[in-house]
Coordinates of C-alpha atoms and ligand atoms in Angstrom, one line a residue:
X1 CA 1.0 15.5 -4.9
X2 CA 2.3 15.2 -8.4
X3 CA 3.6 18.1 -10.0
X4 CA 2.9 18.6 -13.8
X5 CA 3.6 17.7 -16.3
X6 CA 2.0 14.4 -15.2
X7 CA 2.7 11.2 -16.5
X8 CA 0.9 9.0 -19.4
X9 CA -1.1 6.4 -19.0
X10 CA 1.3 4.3 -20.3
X11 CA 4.0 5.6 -17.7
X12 CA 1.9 5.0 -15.3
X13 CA 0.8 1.4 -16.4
X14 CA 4.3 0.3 -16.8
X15 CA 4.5 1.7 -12.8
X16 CA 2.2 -0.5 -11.6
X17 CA 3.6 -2.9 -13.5
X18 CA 7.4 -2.3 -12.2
X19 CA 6.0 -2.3 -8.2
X20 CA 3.6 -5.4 -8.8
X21 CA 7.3 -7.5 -9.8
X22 CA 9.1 -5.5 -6.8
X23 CA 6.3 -6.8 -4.4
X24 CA 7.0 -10.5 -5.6
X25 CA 10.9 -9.8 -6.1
X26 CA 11.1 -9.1 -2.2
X27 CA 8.4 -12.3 -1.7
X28 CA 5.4 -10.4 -0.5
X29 CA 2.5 -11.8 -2.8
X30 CA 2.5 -15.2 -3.9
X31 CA 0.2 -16.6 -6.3
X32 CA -2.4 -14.2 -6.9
X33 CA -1.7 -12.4 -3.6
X34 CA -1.6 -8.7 -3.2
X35 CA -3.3 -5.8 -5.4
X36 CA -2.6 -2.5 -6.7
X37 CA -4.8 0.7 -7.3
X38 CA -3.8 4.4 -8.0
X39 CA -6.2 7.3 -8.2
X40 CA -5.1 10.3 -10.5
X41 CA -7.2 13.4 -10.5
X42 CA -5.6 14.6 -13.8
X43 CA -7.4 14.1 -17.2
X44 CA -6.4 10.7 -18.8
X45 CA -7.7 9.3 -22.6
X46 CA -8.1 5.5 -21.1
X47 CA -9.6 4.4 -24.4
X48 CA -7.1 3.3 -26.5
X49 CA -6.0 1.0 -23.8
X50 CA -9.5 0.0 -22.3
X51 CA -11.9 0.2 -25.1
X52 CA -14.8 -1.7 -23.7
X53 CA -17.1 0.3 -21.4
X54 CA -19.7 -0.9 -18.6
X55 CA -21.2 0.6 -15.7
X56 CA -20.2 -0.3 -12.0
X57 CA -21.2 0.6 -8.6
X58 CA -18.9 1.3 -6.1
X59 CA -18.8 -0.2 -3.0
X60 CA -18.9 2.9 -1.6
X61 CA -20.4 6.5 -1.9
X62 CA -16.9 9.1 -2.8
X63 CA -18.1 12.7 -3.5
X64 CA -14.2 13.7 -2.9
X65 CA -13.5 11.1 -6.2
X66 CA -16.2 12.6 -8.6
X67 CA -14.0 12.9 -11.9
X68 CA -10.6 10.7 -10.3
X69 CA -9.4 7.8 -12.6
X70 CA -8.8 5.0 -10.9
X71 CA -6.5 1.9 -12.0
X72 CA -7.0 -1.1 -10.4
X73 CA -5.8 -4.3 -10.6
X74 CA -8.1 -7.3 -11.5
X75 CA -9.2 -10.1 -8.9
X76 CA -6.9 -13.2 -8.8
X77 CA -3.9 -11.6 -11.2
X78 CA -0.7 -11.8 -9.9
X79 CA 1.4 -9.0 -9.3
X80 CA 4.5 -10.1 -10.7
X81 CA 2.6 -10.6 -14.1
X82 CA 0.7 -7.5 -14.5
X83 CA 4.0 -5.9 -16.1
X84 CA 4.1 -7.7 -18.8
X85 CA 0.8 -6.9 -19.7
X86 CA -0.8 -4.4 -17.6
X87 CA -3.7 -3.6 -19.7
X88 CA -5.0 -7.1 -19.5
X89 CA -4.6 -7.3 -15.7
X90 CA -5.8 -3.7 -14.6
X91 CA -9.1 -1.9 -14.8
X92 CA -9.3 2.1 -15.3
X93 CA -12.2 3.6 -13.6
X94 CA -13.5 6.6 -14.0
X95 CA -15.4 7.8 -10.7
X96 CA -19.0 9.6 -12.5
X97 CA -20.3 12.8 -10.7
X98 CA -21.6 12.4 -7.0
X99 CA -19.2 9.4 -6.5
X100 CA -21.9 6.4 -6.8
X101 CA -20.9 4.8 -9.6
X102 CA -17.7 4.6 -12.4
X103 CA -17.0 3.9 -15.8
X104 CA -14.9 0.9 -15.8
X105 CA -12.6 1.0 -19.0
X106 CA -10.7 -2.8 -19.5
X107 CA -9.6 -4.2 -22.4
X108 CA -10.4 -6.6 -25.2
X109 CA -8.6 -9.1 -23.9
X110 CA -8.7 -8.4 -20.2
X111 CA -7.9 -11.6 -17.7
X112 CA -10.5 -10.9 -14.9
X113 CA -14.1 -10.8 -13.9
X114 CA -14.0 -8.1 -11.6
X115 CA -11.7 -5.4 -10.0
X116 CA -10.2 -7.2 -6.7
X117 CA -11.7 -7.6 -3.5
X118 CA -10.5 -5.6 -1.0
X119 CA -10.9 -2.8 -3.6
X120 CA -13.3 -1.3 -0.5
X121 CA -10.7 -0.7 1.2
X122 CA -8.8 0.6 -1.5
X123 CA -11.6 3.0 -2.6
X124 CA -11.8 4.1 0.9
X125 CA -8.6 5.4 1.5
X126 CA -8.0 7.0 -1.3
X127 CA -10.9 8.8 -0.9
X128 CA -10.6 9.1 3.1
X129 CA -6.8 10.7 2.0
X130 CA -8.0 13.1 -0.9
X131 CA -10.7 14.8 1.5
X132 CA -7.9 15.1 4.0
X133 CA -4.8 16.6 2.3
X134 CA -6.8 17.2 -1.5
X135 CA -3.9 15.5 -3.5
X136 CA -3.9 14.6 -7.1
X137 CA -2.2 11.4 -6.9
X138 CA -2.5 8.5 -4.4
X139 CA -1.1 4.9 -4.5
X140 CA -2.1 2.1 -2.1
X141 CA -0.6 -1.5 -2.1
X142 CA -2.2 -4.6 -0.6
X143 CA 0.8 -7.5 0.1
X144 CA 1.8 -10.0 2.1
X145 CA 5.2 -9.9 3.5
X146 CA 6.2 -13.0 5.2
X147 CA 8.2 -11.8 8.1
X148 CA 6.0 -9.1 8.9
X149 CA 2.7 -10.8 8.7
X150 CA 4.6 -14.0 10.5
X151 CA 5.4 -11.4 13.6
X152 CA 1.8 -10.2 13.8
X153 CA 0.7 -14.1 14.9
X154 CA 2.7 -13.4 17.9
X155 CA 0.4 -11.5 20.1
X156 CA 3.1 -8.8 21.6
X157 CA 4.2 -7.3 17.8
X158 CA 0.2 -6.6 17.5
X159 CA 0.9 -3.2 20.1
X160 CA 1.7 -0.9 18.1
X161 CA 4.4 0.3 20.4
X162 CA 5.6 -2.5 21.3
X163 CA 6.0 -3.5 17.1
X164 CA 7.7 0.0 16.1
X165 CA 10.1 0.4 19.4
X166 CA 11.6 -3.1 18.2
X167 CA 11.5 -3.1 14.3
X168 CA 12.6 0.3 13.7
X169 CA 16.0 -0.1 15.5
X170 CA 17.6 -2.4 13.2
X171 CA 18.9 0.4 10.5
X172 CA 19.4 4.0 10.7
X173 CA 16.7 4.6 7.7
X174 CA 13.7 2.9 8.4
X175 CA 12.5 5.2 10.9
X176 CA 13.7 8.1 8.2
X177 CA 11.7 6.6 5.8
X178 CA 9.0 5.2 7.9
X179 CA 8.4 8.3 10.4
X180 CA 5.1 7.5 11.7
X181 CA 5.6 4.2 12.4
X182 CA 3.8 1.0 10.8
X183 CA -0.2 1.1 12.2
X184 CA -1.8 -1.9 12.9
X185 CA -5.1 -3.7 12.7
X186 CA -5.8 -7.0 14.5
X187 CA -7.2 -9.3 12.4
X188 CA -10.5 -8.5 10.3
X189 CA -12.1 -10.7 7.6
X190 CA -10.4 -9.2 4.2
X191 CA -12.5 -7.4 1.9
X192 CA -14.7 -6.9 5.3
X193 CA -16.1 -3.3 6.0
X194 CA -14.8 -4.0 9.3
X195 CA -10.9 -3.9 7.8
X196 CA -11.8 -1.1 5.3
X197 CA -13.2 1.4 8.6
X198 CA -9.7 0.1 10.8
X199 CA -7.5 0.7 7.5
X200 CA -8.6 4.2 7.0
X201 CA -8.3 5.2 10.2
X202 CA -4.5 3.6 11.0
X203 CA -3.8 4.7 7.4
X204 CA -4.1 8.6 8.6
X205 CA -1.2 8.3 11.2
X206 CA 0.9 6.2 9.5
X207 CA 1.9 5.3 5.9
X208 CA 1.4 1.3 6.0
X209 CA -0.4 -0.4 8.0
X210 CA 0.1 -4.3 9.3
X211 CA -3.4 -6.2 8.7
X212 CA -2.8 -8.6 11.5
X213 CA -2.5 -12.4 10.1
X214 CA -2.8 -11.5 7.0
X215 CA -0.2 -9.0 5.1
X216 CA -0.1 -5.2 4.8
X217 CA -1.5 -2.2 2.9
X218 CA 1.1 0.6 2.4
X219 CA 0.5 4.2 1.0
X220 CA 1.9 7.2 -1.3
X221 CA 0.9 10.4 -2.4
X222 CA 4.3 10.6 -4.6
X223 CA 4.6 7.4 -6.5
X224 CA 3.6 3.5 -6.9
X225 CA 7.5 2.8 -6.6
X226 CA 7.6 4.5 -2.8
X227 CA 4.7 2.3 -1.8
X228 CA 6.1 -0.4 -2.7
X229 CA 9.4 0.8 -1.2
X230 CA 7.4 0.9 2.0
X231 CA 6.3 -2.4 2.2
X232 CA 9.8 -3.5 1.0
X233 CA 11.4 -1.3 4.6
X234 CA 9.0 -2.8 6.6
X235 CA 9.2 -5.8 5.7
X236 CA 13.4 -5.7 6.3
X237 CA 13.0 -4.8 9.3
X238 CA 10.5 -7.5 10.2
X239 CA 13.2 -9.9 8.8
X240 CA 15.7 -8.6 11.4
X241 CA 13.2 -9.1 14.1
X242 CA 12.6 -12.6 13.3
X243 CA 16.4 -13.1 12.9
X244 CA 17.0 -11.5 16.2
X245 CA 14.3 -14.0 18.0
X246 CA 15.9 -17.2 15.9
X247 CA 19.5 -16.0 17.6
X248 CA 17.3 -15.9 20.9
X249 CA 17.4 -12.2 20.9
X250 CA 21.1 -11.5 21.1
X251 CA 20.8 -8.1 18.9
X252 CA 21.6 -4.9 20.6
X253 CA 19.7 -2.8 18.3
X254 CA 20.3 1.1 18.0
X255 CA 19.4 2.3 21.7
X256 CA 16.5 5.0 21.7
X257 CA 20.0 7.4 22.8
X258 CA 21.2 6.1 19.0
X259 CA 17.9 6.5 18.0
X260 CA 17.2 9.9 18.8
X261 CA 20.6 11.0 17.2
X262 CA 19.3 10.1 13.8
X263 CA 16.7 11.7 14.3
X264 CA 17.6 15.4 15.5
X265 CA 20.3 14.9 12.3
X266 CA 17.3 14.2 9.8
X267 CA 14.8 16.0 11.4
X268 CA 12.6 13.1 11.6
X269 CA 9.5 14.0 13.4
X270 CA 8.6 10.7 15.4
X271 CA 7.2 9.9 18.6
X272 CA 8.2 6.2 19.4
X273 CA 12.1 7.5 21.1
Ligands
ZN301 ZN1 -4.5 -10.4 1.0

């Protein structure tokens, strides 16, 4: 939830803009890898950025969305690109009553065909999270991480207990600033209903999710830079894993005594120690 007063459009394009270069920066979207969206539920002007209007249907039916403003970032742009000019790389949609269809606002000289495609998924979480806790702000980010998506090709690191009882005991924050864990999915064709239904669903228990041979999808109902900060915690700790496995496992890792420690000191709520 964002507390007013809210941010500009323009704040909040230059935001998607800053976590589309941190998502390259930490090599988690090459080429035209990765994609943004944000749904506000505060009322935004989009026109004098995204002047030209057309009709779209969305790939799904979102009641919960009816009046959200959605912006979303254009298939095959690159992340690290869209800052420098994020109205030619983003769409803004505006979700029209009974959640069928949107306005989608773009710009003159917008670089795309059509919003990117695993915007399903997108759609469906920030719905799926909306209905659930009803806040007016929701960030998700689609990357893919190297180390991470490299340990999900070995079969063990695809339990999810197995995958959070070893990456989250490299450093004393990730399990403060992951809690829940990192969810994941095996593999599912992308832009597939099929990973849009497993996404939701790991999505509600945890705030990223690893799409198995493939990347992630992280979460935030505070701000674009905190998903992105997700992925970017993750994605450390996947680094350490693989770094531990290359040194044939000689890391100690915090033990689960360690482990617990932090957590009765930060009051981390957690169920993996
Ligand atoms: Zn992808």
């Amino acid at each position: 939830m964002v507390e007013a007063p809210y941010p500009e459009l323009d704040d909040l394009l230059r935001a998607v803009g800053d976590a589309g270069r941190h998502v390259a920066d930490i090599e988690a979207s090459e080429g035209a890898a990765g994609n943004i969206s944000v749904c506000l539920r505060w009322p935004v002007e989009p026109r004098t950025r995204f002047p030209v209007i057309e009709r779209l249907e969305l790939p799904q039916v979102v009641p919960d969305l009816a009046g959200a403003c959605l912006l979303v970032t254009g298939s095959g742009r690159r992340l690290r690109e869209i800052v420098d000019d994020p109205a030619a790389n983003l769409a803004c949609l505006v979700v029209e009553e009974g959640g069928r269809t949107a306005r989608m606002h773009t710009s003159h000289h917008r670089r795309f065909e059509r919003v990117t495609s695993e915007f399903n998924s997108h759609l469906a979480v920030h719905g799926d999270q909306i209905h659930a806790t009803g806040t007016n702000f929701h960030a998700v980010i689609h990357a893919q991480p190297i180390y991470l998506t490299y340990l999900s090709h070995v079969p063990r690191y695809r339990d999810v207990t197995f995958l959070n009882t070893h990456l989250l005991r490299w450093q004393p924050e990730t399990i403060v600033n992951l809690p829940e864990g990192i969810g994941v999915v095996p593999f599912l064709v992308p832009g597939s209903a099929d990973l849009m239904t497993a996404t939701i669903e790991s999505l509600r228990r945890h705030r990223i999710v690893l799409w198995s041979k493939h990347g992630v999808m992280a979460r935030s109902d505070l701000s674009i830079k905190r998903a992105a900060d997700r992925v970017e915690y993750a994605e450390t700790a996947a680094k350490y894993e693989y770094l531990d496995l290359c040194a044939r496992e000689g890391g100690e890792r915090l033990t689960v005594e360690e482990m617990r420690s932090i957590c009765e000191t930060f009051q981390v709520r957690q169920e993996f120690f």
